[in-house]
XYZ file of C-alpha atoms in Angstrom:
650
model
C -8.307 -4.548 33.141
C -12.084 -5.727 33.744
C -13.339 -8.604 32.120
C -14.165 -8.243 28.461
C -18.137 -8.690 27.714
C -18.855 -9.843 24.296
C -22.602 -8.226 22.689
C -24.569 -10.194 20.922
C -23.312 -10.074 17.228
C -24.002 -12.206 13.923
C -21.277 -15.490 14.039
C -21.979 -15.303 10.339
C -19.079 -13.049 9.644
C -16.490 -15.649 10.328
C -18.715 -18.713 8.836
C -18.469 -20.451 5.563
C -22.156 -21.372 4.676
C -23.033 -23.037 1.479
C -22.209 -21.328 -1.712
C -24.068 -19.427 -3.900
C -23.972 -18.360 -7.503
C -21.201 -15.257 -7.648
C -22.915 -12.022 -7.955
C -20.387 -9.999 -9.362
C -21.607 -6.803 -7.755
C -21.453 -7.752 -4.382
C -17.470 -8.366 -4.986
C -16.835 -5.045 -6.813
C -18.074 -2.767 -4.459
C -15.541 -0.888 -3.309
C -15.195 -1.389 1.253
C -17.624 -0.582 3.434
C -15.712 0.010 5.922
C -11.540 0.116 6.355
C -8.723 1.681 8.117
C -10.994 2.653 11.284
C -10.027 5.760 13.726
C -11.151 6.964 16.431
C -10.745 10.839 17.416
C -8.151 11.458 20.417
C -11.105 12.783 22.835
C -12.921 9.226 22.067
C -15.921 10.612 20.807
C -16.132 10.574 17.064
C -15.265 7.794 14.680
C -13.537 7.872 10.820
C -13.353 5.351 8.264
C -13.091 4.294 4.962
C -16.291 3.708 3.582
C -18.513 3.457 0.508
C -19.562 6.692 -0.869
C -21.494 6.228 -3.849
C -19.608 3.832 -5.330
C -16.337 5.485 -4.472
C -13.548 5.058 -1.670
C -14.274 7.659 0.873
C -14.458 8.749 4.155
C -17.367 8.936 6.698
C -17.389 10.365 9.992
C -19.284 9.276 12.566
C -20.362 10.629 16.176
C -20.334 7.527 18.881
C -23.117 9.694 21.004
C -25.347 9.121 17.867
C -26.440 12.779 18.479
C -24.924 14.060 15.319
C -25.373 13.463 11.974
C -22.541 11.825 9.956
C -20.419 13.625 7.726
C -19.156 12.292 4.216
C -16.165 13.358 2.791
C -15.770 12.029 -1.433
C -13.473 12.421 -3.740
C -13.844 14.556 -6.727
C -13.232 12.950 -10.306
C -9.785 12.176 -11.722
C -8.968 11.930 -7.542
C -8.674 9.430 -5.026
C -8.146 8.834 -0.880
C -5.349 8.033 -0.645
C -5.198 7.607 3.772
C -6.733 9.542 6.248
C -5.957 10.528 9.746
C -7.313 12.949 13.401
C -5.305 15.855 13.609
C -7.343 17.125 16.270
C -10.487 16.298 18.395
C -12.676 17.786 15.260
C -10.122 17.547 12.341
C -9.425 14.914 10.074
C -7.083 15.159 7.224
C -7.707 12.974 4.298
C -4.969 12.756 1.727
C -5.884 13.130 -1.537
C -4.204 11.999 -4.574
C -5.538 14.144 -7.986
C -4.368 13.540 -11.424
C -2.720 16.497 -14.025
C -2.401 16.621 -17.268
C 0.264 18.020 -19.189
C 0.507 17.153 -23.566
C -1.722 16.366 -25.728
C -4.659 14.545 -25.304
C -3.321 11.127 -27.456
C 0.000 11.607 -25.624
C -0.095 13.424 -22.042
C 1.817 12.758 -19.276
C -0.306 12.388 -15.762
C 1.169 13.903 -12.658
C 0.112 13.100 -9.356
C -0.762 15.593 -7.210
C -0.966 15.127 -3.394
C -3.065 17.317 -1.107
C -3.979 17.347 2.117
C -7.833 18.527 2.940
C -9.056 19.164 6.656
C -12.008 17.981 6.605
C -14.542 19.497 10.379
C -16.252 16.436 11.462
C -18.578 18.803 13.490
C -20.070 20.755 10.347
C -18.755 18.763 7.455
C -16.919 21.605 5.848
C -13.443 21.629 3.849
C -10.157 23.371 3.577
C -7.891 22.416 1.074
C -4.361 22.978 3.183
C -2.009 25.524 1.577
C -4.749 26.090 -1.499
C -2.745 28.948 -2.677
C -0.132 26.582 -3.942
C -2.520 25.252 -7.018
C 0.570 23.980 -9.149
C 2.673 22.437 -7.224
C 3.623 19.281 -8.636
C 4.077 16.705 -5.841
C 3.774 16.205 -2.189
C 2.123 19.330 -0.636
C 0.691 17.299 2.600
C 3.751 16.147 4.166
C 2.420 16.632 7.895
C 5.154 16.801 9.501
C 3.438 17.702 12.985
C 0.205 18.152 13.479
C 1.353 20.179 17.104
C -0.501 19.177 20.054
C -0.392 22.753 21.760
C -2.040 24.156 18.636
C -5.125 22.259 17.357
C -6.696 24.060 15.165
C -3.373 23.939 13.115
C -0.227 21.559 11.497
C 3.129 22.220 10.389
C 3.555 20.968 6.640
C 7.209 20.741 5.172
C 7.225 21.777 1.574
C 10.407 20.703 -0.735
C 11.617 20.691 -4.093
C 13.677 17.290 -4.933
C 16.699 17.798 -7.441
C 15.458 17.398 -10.878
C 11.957 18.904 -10.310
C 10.893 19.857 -14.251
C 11.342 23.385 -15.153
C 8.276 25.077 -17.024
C 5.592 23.132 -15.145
C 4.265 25.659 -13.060
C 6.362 24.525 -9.930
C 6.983 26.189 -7.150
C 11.005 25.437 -7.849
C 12.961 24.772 -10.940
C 15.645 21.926 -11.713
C 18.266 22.149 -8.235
C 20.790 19.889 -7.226
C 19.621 20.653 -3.621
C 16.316 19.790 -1.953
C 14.731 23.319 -0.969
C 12.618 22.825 2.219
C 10.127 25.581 4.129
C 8.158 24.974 6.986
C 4.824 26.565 7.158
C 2.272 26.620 9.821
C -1.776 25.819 8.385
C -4.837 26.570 9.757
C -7.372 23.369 9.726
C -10.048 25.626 9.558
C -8.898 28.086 6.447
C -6.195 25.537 4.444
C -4.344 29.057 4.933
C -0.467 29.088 5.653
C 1.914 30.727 7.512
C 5.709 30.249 6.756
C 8.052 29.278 9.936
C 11.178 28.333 8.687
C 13.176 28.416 5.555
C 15.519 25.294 6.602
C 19.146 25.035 4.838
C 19.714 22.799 1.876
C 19.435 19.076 1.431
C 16.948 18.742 4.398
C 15.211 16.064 3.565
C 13.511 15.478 6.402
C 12.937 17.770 9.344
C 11.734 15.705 12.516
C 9.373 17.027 14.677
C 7.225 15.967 17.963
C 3.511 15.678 18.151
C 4.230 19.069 20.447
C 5.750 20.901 17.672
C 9.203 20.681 19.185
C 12.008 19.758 16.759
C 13.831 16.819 17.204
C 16.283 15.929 14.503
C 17.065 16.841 10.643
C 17.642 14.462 7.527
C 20.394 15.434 5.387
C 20.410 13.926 2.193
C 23.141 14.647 -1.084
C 21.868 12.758 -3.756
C 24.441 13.544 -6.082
C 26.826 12.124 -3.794
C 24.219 10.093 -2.140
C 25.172 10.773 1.275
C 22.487 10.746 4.708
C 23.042 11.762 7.743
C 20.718 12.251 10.657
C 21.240 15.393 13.003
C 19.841 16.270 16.581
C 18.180 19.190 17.098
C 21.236 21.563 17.716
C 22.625 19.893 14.502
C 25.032 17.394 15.389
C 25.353 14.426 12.939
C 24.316 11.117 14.894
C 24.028 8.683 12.171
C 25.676 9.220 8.803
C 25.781 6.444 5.749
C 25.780 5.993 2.358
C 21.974 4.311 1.336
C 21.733 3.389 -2.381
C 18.557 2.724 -2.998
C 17.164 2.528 0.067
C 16.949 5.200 2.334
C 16.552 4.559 5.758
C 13.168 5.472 7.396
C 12.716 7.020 10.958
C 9.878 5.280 12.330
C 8.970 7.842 15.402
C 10.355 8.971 18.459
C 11.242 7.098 21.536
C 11.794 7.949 25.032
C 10.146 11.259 24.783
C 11.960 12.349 21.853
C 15.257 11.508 22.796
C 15.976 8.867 20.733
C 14.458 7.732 17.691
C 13.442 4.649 16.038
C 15.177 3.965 12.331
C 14.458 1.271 9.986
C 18.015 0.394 7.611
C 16.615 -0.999 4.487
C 19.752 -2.577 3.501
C 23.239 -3.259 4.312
C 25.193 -4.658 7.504
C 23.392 -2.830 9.814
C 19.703 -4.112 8.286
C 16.932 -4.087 10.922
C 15.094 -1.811 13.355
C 16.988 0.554 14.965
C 16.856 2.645 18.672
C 19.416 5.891 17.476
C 20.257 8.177 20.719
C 19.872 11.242 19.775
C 22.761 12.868 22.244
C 25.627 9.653 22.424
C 24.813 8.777 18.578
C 24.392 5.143 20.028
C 22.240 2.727 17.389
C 21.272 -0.394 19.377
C 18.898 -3.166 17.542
C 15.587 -3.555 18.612
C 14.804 -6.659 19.007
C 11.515 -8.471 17.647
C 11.011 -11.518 19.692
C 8.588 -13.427 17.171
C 11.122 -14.771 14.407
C 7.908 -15.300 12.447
C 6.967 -11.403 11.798
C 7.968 -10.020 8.759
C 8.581 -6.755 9.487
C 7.040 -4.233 7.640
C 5.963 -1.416 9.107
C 5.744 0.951 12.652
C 3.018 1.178 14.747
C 2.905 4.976 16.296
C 1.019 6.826 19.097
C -1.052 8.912 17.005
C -1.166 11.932 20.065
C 2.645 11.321 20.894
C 4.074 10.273 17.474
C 5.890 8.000 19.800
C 7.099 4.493 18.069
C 5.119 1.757 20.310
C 5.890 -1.252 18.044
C 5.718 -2.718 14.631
C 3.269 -4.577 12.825
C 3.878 -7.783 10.398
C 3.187 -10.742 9.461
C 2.880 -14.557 11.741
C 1.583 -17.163 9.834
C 0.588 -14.521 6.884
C -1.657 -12.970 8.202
C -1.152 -9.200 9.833
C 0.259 -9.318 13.438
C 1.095 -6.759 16.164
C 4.170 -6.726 18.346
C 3.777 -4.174 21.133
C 6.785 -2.642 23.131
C 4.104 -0.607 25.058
C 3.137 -2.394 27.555
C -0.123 -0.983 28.219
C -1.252 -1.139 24.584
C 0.602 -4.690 24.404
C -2.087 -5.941 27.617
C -4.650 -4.521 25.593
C -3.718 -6.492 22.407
C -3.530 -9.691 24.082
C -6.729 -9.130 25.972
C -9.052 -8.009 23.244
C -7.145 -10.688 20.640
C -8.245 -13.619 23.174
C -11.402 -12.814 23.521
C -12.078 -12.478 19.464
C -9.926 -15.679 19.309
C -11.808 -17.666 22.000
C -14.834 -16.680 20.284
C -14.537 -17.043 16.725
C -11.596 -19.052 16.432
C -8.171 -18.449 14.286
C -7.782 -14.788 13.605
C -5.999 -11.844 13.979
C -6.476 -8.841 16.231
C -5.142 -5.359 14.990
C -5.645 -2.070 17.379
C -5.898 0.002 14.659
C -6.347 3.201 16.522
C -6.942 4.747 20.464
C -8.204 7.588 22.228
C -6.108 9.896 24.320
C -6.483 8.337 27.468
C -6.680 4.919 25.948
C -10.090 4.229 26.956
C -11.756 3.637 23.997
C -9.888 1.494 21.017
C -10.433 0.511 17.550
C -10.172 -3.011 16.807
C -9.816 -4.955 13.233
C -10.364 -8.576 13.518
C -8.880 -10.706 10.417
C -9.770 -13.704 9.101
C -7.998 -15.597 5.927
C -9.931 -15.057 2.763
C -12.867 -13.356 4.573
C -13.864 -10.128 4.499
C -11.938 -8.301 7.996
C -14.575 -6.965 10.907
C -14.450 -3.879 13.233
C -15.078 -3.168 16.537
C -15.194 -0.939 19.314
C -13.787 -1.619 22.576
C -14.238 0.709 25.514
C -11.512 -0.129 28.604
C -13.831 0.940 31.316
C -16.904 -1.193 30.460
C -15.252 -4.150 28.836
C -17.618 -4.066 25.876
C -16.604 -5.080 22.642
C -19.320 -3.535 20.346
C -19.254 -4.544 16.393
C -18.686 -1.345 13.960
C -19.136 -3.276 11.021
C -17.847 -5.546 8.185
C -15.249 -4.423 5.448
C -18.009 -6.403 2.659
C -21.462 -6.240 3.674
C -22.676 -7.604 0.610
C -20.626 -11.103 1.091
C -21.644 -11.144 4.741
C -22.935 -14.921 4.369
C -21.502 -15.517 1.264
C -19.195 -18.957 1.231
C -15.496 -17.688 0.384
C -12.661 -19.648 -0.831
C -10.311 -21.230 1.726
C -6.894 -19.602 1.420
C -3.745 -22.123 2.415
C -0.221 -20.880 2.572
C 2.274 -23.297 1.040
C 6.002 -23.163 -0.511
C 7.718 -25.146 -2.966
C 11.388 -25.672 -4.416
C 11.965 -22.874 -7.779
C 13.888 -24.552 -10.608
C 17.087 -23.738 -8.836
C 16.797 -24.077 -5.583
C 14.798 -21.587 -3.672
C 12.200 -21.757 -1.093
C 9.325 -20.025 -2.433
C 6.100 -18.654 -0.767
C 3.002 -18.559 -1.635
C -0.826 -18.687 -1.721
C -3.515 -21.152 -2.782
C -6.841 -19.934 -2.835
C -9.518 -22.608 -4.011
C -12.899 -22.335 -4.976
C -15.769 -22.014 -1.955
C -16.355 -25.461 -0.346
C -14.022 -27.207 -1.916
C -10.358 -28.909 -1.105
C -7.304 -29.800 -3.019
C -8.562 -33.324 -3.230
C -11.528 -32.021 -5.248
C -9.160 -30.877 -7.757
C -7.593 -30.561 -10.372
C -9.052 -27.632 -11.015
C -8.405 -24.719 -13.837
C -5.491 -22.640 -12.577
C -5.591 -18.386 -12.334
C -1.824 -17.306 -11.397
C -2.202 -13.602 -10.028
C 1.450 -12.182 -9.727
C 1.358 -9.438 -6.939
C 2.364 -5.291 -7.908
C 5.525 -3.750 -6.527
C 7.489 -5.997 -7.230
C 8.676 -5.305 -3.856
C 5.324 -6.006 -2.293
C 4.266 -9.345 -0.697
C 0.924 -11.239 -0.952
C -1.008 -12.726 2.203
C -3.822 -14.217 3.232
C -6.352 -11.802 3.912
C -9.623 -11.566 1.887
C -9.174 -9.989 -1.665
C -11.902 -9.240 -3.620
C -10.599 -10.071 -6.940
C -8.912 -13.236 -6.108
C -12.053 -14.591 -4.526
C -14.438 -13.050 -7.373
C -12.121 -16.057 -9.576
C -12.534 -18.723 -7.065
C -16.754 -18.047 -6.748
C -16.257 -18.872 -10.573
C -14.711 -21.885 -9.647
C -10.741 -21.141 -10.551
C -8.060 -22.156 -8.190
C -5.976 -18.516 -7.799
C -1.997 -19.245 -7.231
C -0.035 -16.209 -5.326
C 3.317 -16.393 -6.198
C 5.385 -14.119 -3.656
C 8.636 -14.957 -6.001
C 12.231 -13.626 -4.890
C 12.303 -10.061 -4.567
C 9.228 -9.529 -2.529
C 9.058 -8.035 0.685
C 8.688 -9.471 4.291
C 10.761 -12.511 4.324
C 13.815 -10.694 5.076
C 16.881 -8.534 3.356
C 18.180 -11.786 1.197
C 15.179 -12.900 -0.095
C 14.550 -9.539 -1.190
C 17.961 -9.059 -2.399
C 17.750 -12.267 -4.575
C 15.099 -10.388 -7.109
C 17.907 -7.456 -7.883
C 18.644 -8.206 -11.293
C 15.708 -10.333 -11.899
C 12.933 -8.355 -12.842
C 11.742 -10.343 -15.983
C 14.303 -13.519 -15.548
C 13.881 -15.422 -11.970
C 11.026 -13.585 -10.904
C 8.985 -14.604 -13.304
C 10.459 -18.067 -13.875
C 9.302 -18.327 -9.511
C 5.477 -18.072 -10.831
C 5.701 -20.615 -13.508
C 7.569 -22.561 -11.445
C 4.861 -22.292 -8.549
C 1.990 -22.565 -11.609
C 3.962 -26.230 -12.548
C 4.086 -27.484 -9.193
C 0.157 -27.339 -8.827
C 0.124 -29.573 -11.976
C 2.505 -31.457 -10.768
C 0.817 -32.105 -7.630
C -2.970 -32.382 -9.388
C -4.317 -28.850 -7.516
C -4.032 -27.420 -11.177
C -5.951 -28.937 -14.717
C -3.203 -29.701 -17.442
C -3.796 -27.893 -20.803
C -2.286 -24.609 -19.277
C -3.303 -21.663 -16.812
C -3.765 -17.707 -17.144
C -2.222 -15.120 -15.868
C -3.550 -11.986 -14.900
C -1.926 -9.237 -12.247
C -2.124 -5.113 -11.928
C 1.209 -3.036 -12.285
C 3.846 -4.959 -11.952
C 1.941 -8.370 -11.715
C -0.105 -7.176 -14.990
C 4.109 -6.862 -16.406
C 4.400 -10.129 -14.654
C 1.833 -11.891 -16.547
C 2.967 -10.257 -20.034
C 6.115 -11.691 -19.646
C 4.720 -15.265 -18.217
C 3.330 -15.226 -21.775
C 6.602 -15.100 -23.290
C 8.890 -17.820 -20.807
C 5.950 -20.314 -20.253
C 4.648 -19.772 -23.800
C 3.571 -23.458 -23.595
C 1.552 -23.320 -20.712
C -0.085 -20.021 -20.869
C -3.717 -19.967 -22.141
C -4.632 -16.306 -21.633
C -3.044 -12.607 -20.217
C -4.923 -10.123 -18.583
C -2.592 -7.087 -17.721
C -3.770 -4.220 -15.866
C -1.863 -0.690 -15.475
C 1.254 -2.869 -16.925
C 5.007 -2.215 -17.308
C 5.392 -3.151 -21.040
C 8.940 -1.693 -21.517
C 10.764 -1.263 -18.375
C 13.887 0.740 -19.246
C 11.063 3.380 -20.015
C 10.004 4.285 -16.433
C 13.384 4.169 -15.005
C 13.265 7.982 -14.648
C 12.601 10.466 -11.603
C 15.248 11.619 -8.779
C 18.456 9.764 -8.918
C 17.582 8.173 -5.677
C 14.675 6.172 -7.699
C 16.980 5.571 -10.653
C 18.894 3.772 -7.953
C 16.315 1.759 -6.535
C 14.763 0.596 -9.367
C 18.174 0.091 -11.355
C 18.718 -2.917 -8.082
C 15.871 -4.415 -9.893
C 15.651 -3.736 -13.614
C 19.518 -3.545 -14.234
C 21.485 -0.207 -15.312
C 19.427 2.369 -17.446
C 22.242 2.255 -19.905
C 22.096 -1.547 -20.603
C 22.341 -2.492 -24.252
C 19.755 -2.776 -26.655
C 19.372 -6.541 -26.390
C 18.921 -6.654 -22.473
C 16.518 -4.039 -22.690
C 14.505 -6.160 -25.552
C 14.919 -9.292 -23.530
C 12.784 -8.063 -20.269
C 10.255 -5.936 -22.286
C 6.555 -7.767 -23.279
C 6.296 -4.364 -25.955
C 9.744 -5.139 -27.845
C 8.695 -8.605 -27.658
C 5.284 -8.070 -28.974
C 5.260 -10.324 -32.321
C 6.693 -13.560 -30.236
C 3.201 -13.297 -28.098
C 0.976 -16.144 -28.962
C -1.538 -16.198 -25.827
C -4.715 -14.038 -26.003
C -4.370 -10.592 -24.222
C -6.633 -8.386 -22.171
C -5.173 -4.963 -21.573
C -6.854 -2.455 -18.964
C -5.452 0.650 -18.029
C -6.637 3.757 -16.413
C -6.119 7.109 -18.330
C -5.532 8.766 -15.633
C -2.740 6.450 -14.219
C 0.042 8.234 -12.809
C 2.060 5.012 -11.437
C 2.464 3.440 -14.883
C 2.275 6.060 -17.874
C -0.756 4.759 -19.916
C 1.635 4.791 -22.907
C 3.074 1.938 -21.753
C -0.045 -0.447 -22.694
C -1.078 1.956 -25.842
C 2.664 1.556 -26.951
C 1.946 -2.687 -26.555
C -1.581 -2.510 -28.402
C -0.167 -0.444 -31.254
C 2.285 -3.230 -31.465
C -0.054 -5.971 -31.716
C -2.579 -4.106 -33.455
C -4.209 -6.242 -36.520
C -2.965 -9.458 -34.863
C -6.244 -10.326 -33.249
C -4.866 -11.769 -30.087
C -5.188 -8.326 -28.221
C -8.216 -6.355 -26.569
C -7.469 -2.719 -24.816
C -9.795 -1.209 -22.800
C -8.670 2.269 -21.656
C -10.854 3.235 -18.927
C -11.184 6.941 -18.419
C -11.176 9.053 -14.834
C -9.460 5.967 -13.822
C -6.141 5.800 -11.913
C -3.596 3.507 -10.966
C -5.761 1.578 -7.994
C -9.253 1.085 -9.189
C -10.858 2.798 -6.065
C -14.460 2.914 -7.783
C -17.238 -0.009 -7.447
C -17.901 0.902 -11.530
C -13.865 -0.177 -12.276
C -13.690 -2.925 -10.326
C -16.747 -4.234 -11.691
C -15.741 -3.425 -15.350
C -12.503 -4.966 -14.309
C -14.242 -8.269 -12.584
C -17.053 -8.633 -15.805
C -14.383 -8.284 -18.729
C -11.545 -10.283 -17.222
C -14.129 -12.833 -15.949
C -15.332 -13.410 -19.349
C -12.267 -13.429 -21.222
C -10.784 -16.093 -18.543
C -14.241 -18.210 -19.616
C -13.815 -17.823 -22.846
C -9.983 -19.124 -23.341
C -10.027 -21.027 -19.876
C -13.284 -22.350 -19.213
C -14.265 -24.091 -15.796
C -16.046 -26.767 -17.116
């Protein structure tokens, strides 16, 4: 490989110079740029960007020749990802909202879509548009077939349990109904290929359109079993809650990489597709939390796995082409701007030209493109232009002991400029969503928005969170509102302890299952907690535990059985609970929120209506993830005043 040549770019973007006053637009705005790709001839460029205030995608041509094209959302929709499924084809997945009841009580489906998007002319096809109704995943891509690109293969199926009288495609089943269908990029019209037999959940298939194995999954007697392609079973087990997830292929497709979410056989997995052998494969960095695969995006070959050394993202490459890149590219960024961390987010098809994320704790990540023939490394752009400059708060990684025992992770992110011995300082706890998510140390808008105010922010990543392995996970089942929780105030009374954190108390505030989190923080730590702000929350748990069996299962690991008594139920819910709330509460929740029904925080405010410790703000055309600059800022300007006014900084 030649010698990498740096161009001459602003060393501002991983500076800290002095602080300024927060300007609360400048952290709402939803990313410039994110999730980078370039096209597999090398010659166009899609990201995530900022259209009009709303998450997006923009298109760009690397000749500069062409115009660039802008793909946004309509209302009551989001982008959910986007990827090249050809040299002028990108496919953004889009997640819209529908309705069904009454306006004061409807129910809000999600509806996935996949929409081709030409990067030459900027036009759209909505893929398999003649399927208007159908009530869940209708861009499962299951190939986007290498030897035909100006079409994909989509896999359409009906779970057991789909609701009858929606409009569906299939009624209530006890078998998952697949079909394969062929779709033109061009048209969003369809073609069917293959009715497949029931219970395939899965149907594998190459980049090339050849099939490579079937997933065969009973849920009523929750048995799943992996076939090759003349439909012998290679792997069979029985998951629970966690199905296992096949990463990619290896070795050309004969062999495939499987990650076992839980039991003995826990890890990464190489299955042989002909001798049914399942060999581990190894990760040689003990200090990656594994989380996810890294795939060829031509070959839909697995060429490693991405995770997490010293919390922030990290690559492990068993390619060892893209693996020389990795190092080569990450040295250079390194040598240059000191600790970060080098992502190859995407490639071209002869793995000239390469997209590169560079990540820095608490800042705002960078892009770049590198081409392998001239050794330039040209700058694309920063994920926050408006904060290019703009001091952030540092962001330290830290554990300490829980009340019984446990090693805990977690984050500390302190206002701009200053250290722990400038503290004590008033203390934000922000419980992370999931719960089986993890927290990290890359930059994050809203925590850092708290920290320009002059708030120390305390990431708890409490038992049950992912990335620190199968047991740590494991130790949250059961615990959704008893250890859990009792991990952040735990973490919030170290801080005191150690004179980071102001006595007189702390608030809490946390989306989803961190906004449930901080309800419930409010009820354990009643002594300690000054204020709530909940957004999309969980107020009654038992409530959502509904969906296939397979989710019953998952989240019943968690929450405890769906049939637990009255008292149990009472015990972990903030809404049943509602009278013994003393704290001041901010509720926020999107009406069109399709994660967490939007009854669950109208349900709360009814029950502490007239007690004037509650404010709801229902925020319409809004879903579960806040993907508009006007949200987030609505979000940032009413929680930041309500932390002021019940937590002040001075």
């Amino acid at each position: 490989m030649r010698r990498l040549f740096m161009l001459a770019f602003a060393a501002a973007v991983f500076t800290a110079p002095a602080a300024a006053t927060p300007d609360l637009d400048a952290f709402a705005t939803v990313a410039d740029i994110r999730d980078a790709r370039i096209s597999p001839d090398g010659r166009r460029l899609a990201t995530g960007c900022n259209g009009a205030g709303r998450e997006s995608v923009c298109v760009f041509d690397l000749s500069g020749q062409a115009r660039p094209v802008l793909f946004a959302p309509p209302d009551r929709a989001s982008v959910s990802s986007f990827y090249w499924a050809s040299d002028r084809h990108v496919i953004v997945d889009v997640a819209f909202s529908y309705r069904e009841g009454a306006s004061d009580a409807h129910t809000v489906y999600r509806n996935d879509r996949g929409i081709a998007l030409n990067a030459e002319t900027g036009a759209t096809a909505t893929l398999m548009h003649r399927f208007t109704r159908y009530l869940g995943g209708i861009n499962n891509v299951v190939s986007i077939d290498t030897g035909n690109p100006d079409s994909v293969i989509i896999q359409l199926t009906g779970a057991p349990g789909t609701l009858p009288g929606t409009g569906t495609r299939l009624r209530s089943s006890e078998e998952f109904l697949s079909t394969l269908y062929r779709v033109s990029l061009d048209t969003g019209d369809e073609r069917r290929i293959e009715r497949l037999p029931p219970n395939v959940y899965q149907n594998v298939i190459g980049a090339d359109g050849r099939p490579l194995a079937r997933v065969i999954y009973r849920q009523q007697q929750d048995r799943y079993a992996i076939e090759n392609h003349r439909g012998r079973a290679v792997f069979e087990t029985q998951p629970g809650g966690y199905l296992p997830e096949i990463w990619g292929g290896m070795d050309g497709g004969s062999a495939l990489a499987i990650w076992i979410r839980a039991g003995s056989d826990a890890g990464l997995h190489r299955l042989d597709l002909e001798s049914s052998d399942l060999s581990p494969i190894p990760h040689p960095d003990a200090g990656v939390g594994l989380f996810g695969p890294l795939l060829d995006d031509e070959t839909a070959q697995f060429v490693g796995f991405s995770g997490y050394r010293n919390d922030l993202p990290f690559q492990t490459f068993i390619d060892e082409d893209l693996r020389a890149v990795h190092e080569s590219v990450g040295g250079a960024l390194s040598q240059a701007f000191g600790d970060i961390r080098v992502r190859l987010t995407s490639w071209s098809r002869d793995r000239n030209m390469f997209i590169v994320e560079a990540v820095h704790a608490g800042r705002p990540a960078s892009y770049f493109l590198f081409n392998t023939d001239s050794g330039e490394l040209s700058p694309l752009g920063v994920e926050a232009e408006a904060l290019d400059g703009v001091a952030m708060g540092a962001v330290e990684a830290f554990s300490f002991t829980a009340s019984d025992g446990l090693e805990i992770p977690a984050f500390l992110t302190l206002p701009p400029g200053k250290t722990r011995a400038d503290g004590p300082f008033p203390l934000v706890v922000m419980p992370h969503g999931g719960p089986e998510l993890r927290d990290d140390a890359r930059f994050d808008w809203w925590a850092q928005y708290y920290a320009a105010l002059g708030y120390a922010v305390l990431k708890v990543n409490f038992r049950g969170s992912s990335g620190y392995g199968v047991a740590f996970r494991d130790a949250g089942f059961g615990e959704f509102g008893g250890r859990m929780i009792q991990d952040i105030a735990d973490g919030a009374a170290y801080l005191r302890e150690t004179g980071v954190a102001r006595e007189g108390g702390y608030c809490a505030t946390g989306m989803s299952y961190g906004g449930y989190a901080s309800l419930m923080l409010a009820l354990l730590d009643r002594d300690e907690v000054r204020c709530v702000v909940a957004i999309g929350a969980d107020t009654d748990p038992v409530e959502i535990m509904v969906g296939s069996l397979h989710s019953q299962r998952y989240w019943e690991q968690y929450i405890g059985p769906r049939t637990m008594g009255t008292q149990r139920a009472a015990q972990i819910s903030p809404f049943r609970r509602a009278s013994e709330i003393r704290a001041p509460v901010l509720l926020i929740h999107g009406a069109e929120d399709s994660t967490v029904p939007v009854g669950q925080s109208r349900a709360l405010e009814r029950a502490m209506r007239g007690s004037g410790r509650l404010r709801y703000i229902e925020m319409r055309n809004i879903d579960h993830y806040f993907t508009t600059t006007a949200a987030r800022r609505t979000l940032l300007q009413e929680s930041g005043a309500f932390l002021q006014q019940h937590l002040p900084v001075d």
